[in-house]
Tab-separated table of C-alpha atoms in Angstrom:
chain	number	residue	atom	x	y	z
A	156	UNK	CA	51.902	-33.321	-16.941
A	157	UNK	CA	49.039	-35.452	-15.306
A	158	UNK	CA	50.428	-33.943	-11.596
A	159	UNK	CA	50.147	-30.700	-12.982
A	160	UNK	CA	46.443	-30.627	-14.582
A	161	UNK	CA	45.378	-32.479	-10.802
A	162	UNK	CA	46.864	-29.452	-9.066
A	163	UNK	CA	45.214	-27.219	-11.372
A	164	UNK	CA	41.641	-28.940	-10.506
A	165	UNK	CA	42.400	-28.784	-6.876
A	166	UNK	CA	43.227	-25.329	-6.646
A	167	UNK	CA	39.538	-24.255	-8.240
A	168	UNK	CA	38.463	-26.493	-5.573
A	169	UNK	CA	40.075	-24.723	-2.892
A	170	UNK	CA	38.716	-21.549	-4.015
A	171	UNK	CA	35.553	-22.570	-4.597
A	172	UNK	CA	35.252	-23.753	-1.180
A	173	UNK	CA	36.584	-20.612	0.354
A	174	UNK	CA	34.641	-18.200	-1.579
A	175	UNK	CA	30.965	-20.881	-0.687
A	176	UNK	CA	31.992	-21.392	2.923
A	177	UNK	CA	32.494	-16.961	3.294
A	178	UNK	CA	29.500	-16.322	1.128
A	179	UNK	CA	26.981	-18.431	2.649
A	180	UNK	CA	27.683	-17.062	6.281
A	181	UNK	CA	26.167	-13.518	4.940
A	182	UNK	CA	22.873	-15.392	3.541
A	183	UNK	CA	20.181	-14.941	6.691
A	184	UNK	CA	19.326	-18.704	8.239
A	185	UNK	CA	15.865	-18.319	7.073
A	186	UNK	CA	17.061	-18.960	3.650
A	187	UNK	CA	19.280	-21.718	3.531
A	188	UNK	CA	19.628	-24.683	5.047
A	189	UNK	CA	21.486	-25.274	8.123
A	190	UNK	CA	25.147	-25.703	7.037
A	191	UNK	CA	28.015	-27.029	9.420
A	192	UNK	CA	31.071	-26.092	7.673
A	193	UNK	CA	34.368	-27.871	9.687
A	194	UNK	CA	37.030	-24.902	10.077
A	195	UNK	CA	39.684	-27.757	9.309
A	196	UNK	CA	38.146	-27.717	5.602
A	197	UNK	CA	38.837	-23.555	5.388
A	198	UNK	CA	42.250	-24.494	6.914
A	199	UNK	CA	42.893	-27.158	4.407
A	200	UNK	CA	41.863	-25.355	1.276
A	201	UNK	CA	44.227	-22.267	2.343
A	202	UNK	CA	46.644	-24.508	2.425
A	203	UNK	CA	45.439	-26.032	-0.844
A	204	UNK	CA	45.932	-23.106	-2.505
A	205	UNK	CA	49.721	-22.067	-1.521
A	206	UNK	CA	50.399	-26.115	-2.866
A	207	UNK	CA	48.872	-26.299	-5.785
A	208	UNK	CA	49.025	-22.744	-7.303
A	209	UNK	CA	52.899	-23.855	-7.451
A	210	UNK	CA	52.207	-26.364	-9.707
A	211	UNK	CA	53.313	-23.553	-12.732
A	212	UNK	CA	56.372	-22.534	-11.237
A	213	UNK	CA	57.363	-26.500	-11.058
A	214	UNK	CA	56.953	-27.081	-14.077
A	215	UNK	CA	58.704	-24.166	-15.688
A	216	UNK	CA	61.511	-24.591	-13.343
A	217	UNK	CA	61.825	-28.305	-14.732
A	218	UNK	CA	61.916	-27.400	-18.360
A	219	UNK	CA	64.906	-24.794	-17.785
A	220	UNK	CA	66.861	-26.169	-14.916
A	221	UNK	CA	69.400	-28.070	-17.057
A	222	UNK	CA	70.430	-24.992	-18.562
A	223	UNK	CA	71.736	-22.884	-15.780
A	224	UNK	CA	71.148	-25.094	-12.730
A	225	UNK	CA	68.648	-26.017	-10.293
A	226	UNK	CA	68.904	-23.206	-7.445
A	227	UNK	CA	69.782	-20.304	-9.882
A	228	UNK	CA	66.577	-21.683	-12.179
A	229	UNK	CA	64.316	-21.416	-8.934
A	230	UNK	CA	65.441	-17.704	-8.125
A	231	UNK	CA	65.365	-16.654	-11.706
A	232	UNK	CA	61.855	-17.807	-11.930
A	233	UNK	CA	60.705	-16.819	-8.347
A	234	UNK	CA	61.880	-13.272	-8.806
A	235	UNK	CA	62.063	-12.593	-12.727
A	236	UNK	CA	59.016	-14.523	-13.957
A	237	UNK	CA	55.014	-13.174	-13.510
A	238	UNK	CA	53.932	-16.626	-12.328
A	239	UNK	CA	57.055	-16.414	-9.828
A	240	UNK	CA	56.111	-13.302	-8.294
A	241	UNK	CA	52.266	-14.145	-8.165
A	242	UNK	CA	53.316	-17.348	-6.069
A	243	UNK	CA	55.407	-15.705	-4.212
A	244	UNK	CA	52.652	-13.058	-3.352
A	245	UNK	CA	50.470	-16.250	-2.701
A	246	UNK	CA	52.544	-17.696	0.034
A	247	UNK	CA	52.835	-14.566	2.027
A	248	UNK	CA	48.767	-13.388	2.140
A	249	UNK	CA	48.095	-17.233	2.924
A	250	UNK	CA	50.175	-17.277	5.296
A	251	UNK	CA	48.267	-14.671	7.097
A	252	UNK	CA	45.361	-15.885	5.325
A	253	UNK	CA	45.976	-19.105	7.786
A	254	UNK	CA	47.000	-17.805	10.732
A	255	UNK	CA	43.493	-15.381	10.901
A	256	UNK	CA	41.231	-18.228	10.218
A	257	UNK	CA	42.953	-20.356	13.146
A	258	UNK	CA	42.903	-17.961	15.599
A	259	UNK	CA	39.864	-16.094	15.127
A	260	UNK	CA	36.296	-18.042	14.682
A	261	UNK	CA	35.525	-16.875	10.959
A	262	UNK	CA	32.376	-18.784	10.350
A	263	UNK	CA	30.702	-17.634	13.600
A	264	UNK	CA	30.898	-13.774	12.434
A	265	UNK	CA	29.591	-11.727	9.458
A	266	UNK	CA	32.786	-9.037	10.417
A	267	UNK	CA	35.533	-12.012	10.631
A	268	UNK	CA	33.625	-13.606	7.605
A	269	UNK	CA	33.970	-10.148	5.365
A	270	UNK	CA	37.916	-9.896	5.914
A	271	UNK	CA	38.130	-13.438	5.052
A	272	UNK	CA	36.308	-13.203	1.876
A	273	UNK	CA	38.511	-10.057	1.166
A	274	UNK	CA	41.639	-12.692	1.766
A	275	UNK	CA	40.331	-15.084	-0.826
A	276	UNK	CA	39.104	-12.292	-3.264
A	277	UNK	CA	42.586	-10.952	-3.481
A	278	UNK	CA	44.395	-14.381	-3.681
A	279	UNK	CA	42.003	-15.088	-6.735
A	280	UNK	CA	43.534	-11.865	-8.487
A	281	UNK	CA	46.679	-13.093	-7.457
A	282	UNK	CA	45.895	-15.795	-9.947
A	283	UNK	CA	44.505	-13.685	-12.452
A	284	UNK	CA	47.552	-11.714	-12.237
A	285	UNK	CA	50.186	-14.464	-13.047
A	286	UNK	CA	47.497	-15.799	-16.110
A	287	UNK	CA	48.042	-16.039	-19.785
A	288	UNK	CA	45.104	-13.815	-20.799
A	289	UNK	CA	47.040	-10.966	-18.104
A	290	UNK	CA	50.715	-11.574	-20.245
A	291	UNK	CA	48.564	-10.853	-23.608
A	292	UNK	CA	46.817	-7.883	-22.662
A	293	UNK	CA	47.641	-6.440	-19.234
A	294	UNK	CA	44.471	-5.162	-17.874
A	295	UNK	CA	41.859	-5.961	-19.627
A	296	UNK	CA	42.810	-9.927	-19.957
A	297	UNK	CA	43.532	-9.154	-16.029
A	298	UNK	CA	40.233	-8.079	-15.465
A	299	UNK	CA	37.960	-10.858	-17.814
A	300	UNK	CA	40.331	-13.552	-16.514
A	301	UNK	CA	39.197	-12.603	-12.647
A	302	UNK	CA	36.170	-11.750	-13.403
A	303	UNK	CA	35.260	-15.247	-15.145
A	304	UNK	CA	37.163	-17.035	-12.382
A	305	UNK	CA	35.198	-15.110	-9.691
A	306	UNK	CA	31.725	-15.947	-11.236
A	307	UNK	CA	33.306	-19.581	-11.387
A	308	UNK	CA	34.224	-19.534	-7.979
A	309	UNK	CA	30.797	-17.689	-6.707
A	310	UNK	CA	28.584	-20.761	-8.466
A	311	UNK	CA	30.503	-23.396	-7.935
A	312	UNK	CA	31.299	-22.534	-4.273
A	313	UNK	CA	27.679	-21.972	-2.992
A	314	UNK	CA	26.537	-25.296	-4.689
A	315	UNK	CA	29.590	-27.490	-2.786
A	316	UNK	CA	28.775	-25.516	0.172
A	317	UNK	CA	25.336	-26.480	0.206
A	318	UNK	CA	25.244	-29.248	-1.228
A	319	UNK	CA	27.818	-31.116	1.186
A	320	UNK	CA	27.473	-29.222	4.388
A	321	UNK	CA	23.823	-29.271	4.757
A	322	UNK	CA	22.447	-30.863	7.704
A	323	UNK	CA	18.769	-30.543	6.682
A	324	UNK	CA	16.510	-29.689	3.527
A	325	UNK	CA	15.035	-26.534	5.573
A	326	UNK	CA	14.466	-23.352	4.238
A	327	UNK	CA	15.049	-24.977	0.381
A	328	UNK	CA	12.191	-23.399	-1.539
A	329	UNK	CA	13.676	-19.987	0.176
A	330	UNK	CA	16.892	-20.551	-0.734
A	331	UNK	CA	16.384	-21.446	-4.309
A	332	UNK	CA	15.039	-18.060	-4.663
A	333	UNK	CA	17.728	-16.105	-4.531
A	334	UNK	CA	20.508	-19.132	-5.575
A	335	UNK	CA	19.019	-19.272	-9.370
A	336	UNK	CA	18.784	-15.526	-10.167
A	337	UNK	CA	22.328	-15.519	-8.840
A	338	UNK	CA	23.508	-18.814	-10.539
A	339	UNK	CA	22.258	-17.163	-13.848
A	340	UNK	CA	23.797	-14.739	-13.567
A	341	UNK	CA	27.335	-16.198	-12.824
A	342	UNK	CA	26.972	-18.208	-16.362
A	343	UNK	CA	25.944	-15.485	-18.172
A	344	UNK	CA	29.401	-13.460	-16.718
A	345	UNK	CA	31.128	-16.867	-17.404
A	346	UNK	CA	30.039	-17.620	-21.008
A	347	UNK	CA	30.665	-13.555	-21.753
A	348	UNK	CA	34.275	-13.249	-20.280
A	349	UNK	CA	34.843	-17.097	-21.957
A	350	UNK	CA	34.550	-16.319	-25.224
A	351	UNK	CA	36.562	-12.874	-24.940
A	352	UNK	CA	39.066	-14.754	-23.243
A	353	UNK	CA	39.010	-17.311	-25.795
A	354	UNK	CA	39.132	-14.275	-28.493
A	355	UNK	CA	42.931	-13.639	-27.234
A	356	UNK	CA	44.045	-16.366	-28.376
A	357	UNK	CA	42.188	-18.311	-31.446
A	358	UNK	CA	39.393	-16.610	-34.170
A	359	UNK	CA	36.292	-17.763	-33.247
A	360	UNK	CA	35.849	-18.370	-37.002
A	361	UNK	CA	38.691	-20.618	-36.695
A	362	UNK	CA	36.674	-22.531	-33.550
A	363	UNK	CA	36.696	-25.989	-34.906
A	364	UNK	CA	40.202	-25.728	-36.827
A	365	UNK	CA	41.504	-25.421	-32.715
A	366	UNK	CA	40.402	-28.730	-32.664
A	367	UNK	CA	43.688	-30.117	-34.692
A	368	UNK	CA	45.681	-29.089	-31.762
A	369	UNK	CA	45.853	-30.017	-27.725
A	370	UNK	CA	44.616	-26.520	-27.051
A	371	UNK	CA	41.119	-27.365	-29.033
A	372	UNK	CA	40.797	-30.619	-27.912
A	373	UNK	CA	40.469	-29.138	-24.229
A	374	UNK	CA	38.528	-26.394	-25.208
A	375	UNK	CA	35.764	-28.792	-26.920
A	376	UNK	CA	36.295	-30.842	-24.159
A	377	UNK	CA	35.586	-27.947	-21.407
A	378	UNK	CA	32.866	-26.427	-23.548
A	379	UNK	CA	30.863	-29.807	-24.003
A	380	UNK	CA	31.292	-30.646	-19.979
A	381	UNK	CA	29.163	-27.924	-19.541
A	382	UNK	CA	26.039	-29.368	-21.421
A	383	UNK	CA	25.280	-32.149	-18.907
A	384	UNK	CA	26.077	-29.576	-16.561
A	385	UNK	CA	23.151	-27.276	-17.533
A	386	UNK	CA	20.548	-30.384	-17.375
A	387	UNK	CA	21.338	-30.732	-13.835
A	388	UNK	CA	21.136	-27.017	-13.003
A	389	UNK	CA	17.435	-27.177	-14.891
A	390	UNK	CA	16.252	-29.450	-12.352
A	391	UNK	CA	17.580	-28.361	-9.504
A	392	UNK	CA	16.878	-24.757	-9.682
A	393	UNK	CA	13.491	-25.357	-11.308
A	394	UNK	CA	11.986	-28.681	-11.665
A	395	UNK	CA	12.630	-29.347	-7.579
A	396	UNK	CA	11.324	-25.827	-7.051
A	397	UNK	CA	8.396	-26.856	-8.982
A	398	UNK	CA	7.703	-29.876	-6.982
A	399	UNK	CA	8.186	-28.118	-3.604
A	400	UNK	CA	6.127	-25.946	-4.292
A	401	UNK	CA	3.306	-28.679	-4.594
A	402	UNK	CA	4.468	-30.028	-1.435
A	403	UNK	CA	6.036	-33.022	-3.242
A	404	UNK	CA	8.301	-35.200	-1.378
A	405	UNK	CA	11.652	-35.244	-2.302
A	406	UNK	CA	15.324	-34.781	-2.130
A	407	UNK	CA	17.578	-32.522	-3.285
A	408	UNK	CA	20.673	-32.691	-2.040
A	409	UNK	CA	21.749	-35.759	-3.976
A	410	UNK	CA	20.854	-33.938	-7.381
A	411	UNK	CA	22.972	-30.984	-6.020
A	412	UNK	CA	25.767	-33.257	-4.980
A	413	UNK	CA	26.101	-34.584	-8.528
A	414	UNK	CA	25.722	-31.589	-9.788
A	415	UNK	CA	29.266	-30.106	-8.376
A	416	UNK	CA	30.694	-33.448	-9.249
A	417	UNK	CA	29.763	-32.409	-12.946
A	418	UNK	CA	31.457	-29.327	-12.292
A	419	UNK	CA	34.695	-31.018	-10.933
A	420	UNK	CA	35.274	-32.256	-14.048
A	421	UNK	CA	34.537	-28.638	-15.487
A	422	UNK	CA	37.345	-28.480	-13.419
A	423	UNK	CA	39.705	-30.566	-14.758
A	424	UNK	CA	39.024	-29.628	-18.180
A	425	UNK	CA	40.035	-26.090	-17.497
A	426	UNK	CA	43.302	-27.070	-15.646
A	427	UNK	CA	43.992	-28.643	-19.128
A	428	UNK	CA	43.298	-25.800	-20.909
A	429	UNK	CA	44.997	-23.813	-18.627
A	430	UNK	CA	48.545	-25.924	-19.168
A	431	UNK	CA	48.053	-26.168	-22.679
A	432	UNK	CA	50.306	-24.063	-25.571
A	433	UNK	CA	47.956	-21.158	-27.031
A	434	UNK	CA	48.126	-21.629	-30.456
A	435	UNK	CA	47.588	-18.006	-31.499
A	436	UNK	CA	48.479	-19.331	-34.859
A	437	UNK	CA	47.019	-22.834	-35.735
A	438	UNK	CA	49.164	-23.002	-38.838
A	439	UNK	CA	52.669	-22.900	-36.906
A	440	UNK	CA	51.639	-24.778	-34.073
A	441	UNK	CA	50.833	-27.859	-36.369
A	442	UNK	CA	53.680	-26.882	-38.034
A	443	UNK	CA	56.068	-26.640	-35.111
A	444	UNK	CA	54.428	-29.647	-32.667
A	445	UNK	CA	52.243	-31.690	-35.053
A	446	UNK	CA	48.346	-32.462	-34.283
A	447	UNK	CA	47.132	-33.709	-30.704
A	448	UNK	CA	47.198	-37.130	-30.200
A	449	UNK	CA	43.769	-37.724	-30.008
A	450	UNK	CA	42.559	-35.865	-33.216
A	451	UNK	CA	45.430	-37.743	-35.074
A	452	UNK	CA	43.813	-41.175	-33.501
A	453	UNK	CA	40.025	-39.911	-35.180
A	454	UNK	CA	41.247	-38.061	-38.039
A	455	UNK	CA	42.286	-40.993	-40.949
A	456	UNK	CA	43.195	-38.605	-43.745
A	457	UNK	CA	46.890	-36.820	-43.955
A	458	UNK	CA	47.289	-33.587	-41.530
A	459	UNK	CA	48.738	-30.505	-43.337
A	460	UNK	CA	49.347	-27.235	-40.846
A	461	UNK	CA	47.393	-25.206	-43.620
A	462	UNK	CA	44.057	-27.515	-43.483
A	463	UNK	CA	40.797	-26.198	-42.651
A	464	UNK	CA	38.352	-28.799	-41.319
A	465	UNK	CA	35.182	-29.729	-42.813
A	466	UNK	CA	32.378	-31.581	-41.003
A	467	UNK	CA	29.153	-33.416	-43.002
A	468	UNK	CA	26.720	-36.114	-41.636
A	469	UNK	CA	27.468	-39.653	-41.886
A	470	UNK	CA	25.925	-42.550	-40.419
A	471	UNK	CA	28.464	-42.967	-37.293
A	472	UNK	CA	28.040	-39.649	-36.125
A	473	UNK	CA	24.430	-39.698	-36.448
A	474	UNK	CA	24.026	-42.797	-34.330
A	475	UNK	CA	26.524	-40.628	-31.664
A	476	UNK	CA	24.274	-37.717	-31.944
A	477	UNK	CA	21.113	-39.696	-31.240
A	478	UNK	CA	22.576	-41.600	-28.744
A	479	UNK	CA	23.292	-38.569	-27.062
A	480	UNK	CA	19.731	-37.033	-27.083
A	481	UNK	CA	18.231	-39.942	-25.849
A	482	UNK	CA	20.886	-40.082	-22.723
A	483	UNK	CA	19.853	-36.468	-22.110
A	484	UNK	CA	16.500	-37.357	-22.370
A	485	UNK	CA	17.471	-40.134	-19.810
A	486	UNK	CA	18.443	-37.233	-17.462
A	487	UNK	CA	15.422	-35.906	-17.336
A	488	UNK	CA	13.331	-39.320	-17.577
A	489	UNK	CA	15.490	-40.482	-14.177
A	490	UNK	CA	13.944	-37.416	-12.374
A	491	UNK	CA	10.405	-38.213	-13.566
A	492	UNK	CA	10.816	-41.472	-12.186
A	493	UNK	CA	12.916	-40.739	-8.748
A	494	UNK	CA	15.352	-42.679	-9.824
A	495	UNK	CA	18.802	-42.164	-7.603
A	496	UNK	CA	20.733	-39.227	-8.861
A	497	UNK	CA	23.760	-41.174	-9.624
A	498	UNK	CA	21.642	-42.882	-12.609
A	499	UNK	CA	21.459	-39.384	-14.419
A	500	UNK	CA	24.911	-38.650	-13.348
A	501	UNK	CA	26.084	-41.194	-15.224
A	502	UNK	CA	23.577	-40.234	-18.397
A	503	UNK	CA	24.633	-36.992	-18.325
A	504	UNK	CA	28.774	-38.124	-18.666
A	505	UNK	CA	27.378	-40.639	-21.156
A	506	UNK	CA	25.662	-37.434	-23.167
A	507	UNK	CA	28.803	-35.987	-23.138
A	508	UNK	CA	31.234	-38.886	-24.424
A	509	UNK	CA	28.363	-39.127	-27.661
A	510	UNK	CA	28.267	-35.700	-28.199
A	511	UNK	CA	32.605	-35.663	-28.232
A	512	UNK	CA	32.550	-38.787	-30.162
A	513	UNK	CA	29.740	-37.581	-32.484
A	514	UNK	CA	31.653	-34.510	-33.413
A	515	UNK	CA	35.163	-36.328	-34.012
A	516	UNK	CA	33.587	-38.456	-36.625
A	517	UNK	CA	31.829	-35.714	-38.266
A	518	UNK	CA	35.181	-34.838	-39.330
C-alpha cells in the first residue's frame, strides 16, 4: 500500500508542476521573478503522470487477479472499470501531451504555452473523472472533485514554480501582488469543494466519530497539515511584503521553498485519503474491518461499531495543546529573528505532531 500512497503524492506533483510551469509563462516579466524552468522537468512530469496515475488500476488488478487470471483481470479492468478507462484516456493525450512539448518550444510562447495548459487541464479531469466523489454522484462530485484539484494544482504549482526556478528575487513585491489575492482565493475554492466532497461520504456531525476508522485518521491527518501550512503562507504573502516594502533586506525564497515542502506532505496525506475505504457508514465499517490501527494504539477503552466519541480536557492533552501554540509561536518568533527557514519548518511539523497527539488523548 506504501507504493501506492507514493504514486499518489507524485502524481499531484506532476500536475502541480505542469499547471506552475504553463501558468507562470502568461504572468508579464515585470512581475515575477526571472524563472528558468528545464523542459526535461515538463517532460518528466508528463511522464510522471501516465506512471503514477496507474497506481489504481495496479492495485485493483492485484486484489482480483486470482480469481479469473492475470491477463483477463487487466482487460476486464482496462475496458470495464471507470479508473480503467480514465487511464487508458491518460496514456493516449500524454502521449501527445509528450510528443508536443518535445518538439515544439512550449515555455518560449504564450500560444504553445495555452495548448499546453489545455493538455494538462484536461488530463486533470481525466482524474476527476475516474474519482470516488464522480462514482457517487456523477456530475456534480465530477465537477467539486476537479474543481478542488484545480485550485490545488493552481496554488501549489505557482509556489514550486517560483519558489525553485527562480534565478533572482526581482520583481517580488510585484509579484506578491497578484500571487496572494490569487492564493486566497484557491483556499477558499479548496476548503468549499473539501467539505462538500467530504459531505459524500461521512456527516459532518459525525466528523470526529471518522476518526475510529483509516478514512478519519487521514482526514485529521490532511486537515491538520494544513495549519502549519497557513503560518507559512502568512509570512510569505504578508509579513515579507511588509518588510519589502520598508526596503528590508531579506530572503524569500527559502520561506517559499519550505513552504511547498509543507504542502508535499499535504500531498501525501491526500494520496492516503484518496486509497482509503469511504466509510459511508461508520457503524459497518468498524463492524466489517475493525478500528485503524493507530486509534486502537491511543484509544485504551473497548471499541464497539455503535460508539460515539467523546473528548474532555485532561492534563496530557493540555500539555500537547500548549506545546503546540508555543511551536507556532516559534514559527513566527524564527522570522522575527531571521533565523534559517528550515528552523520554522521544523516548528511548524512539530505544531502539527502536538496538535495530532493533543487530540488523540483528548479521547
Amino acid at each position: 500500500m506504501i507504493w501506492v500512497y507514493i504514486s499518489e503524492s507524485l502524481l499531484y506533483l506532476c500536475f502541480s508542476l505542469l499547471m506552475g510551469a504553463f501558468i507562470i509563462q502568461f504572468i508579464p516579466e515585470r512581475l515575477k521573478p526571472e524563472i528558468r524552468i528545464s523542459k526535461r522537468l515538463i517532460q518528466l512530469a508528463v511522464l510522471g503522470v501516465v506512471f503514477f496515475s496507474v497506481a489504481p488500476v495496479i492495485r485493483i488488478i492485484l486484489f482480483l487477479y486470482e480469481d479469473i487470471g492475470l491477463m483477463l483481470t487487466i482487460q476486464n479492468v482496462l475496458t470495464g472499470f471507470e479508473v480503467g478507462k480514465a487511464w487508458n484516456f491518460t496514456v493516449i493525450l500524454a502521449i501527445f501531451f509528450y510528443l508536443f512539448v518535445s518538439l515544439f518550444p512550449v515555455l518560449k510562447s504564450k500560444v504553445l504555452s495555452g495548448i499546453s495548459l489545455a493538455f494538462t487541464i484536461v488530463l486533470l479531469l481525466a482524474l476527476g473523472w475516474a474519482s470516488h466523489a464522480a462514482s457517487l454522484t456523477e456530475w456534480s462530485g465530477f465537477i467539486y472533485h476537479s474543481l478542488h484539484f484545480l485550485a490545488v494544482t493552481i496554488w501549489i504549482g505557482i509556489l514550486l514554480v517560483v519558489g525553485w526556478c527562480s534565478k533572482n528575487q526581482e520583481n517580488w513585491l510585484s509579484y506578491l501582488r497578484w500571487f496572494t489575492p490569487l492564493a486566497i482565493m484557491c483556499f477558499l475554492t479548496i476548503a468549499g469543494t473539501g467539505l462538500f466532497l467530504m459531505t459524500l461520504v461521512i456527516d459532518v456531525n459525525e466528523y470526529a466519530d471518522a476518526w475510529m476508522i483509516p478514512y478519519g485518521q487521514a482526514l485529521l491527518v490532511k486537515h491538520l497539515t494544513i495549519i502549519p501550512v497557513l503560518f507559512f503562507a502568512f509570512i510569505n504573502g504578508f509579513w515579507i511584503k511588509h518588510k519589502l516594502k520598508k526596503q528590508e533586506q531579506i530572503n524569500p525564497l527559502p520561506w517559499l521553498k519550505f513552504e511547498s515542502v509543507l504542502l508535499f506532505f499535504t500531498f501525501v496525506s491526500t494520496g492516503v485519503l484518496g486509497q482509503q475505504e469511504p466509510p459511508h457508514s461508520i457503524e459497518i465499517t468498524l463492524a466489517g474491518n475493525g478500528p485503524s490501527a493507530i486509534f486502537d494504539y491511543f484509544y485504551s477503552g473497548v471499541i464497539e461499531p455503535s460508539m460515539s466519541l467523546q473528548f474532555g480536557f485532561n492534563t496530557i492533552n493540555t500539555l500537547f495543546f500548549v506545546v503546540a501554540i508555543i511551536f507556532m509561536w516559534l514559527i513566527v518568533y524564527s522570522f522575527r529573528k531571521k533565523t534559517p527557514a528550515v528552523v520554522p519548518f521544523f516548528m511548524g511539523m512539530f505544531s502539527f505532531l502536538s496538535l495530532y497527539f493533543g487530540l488523540m488523548a483528548s479521547i
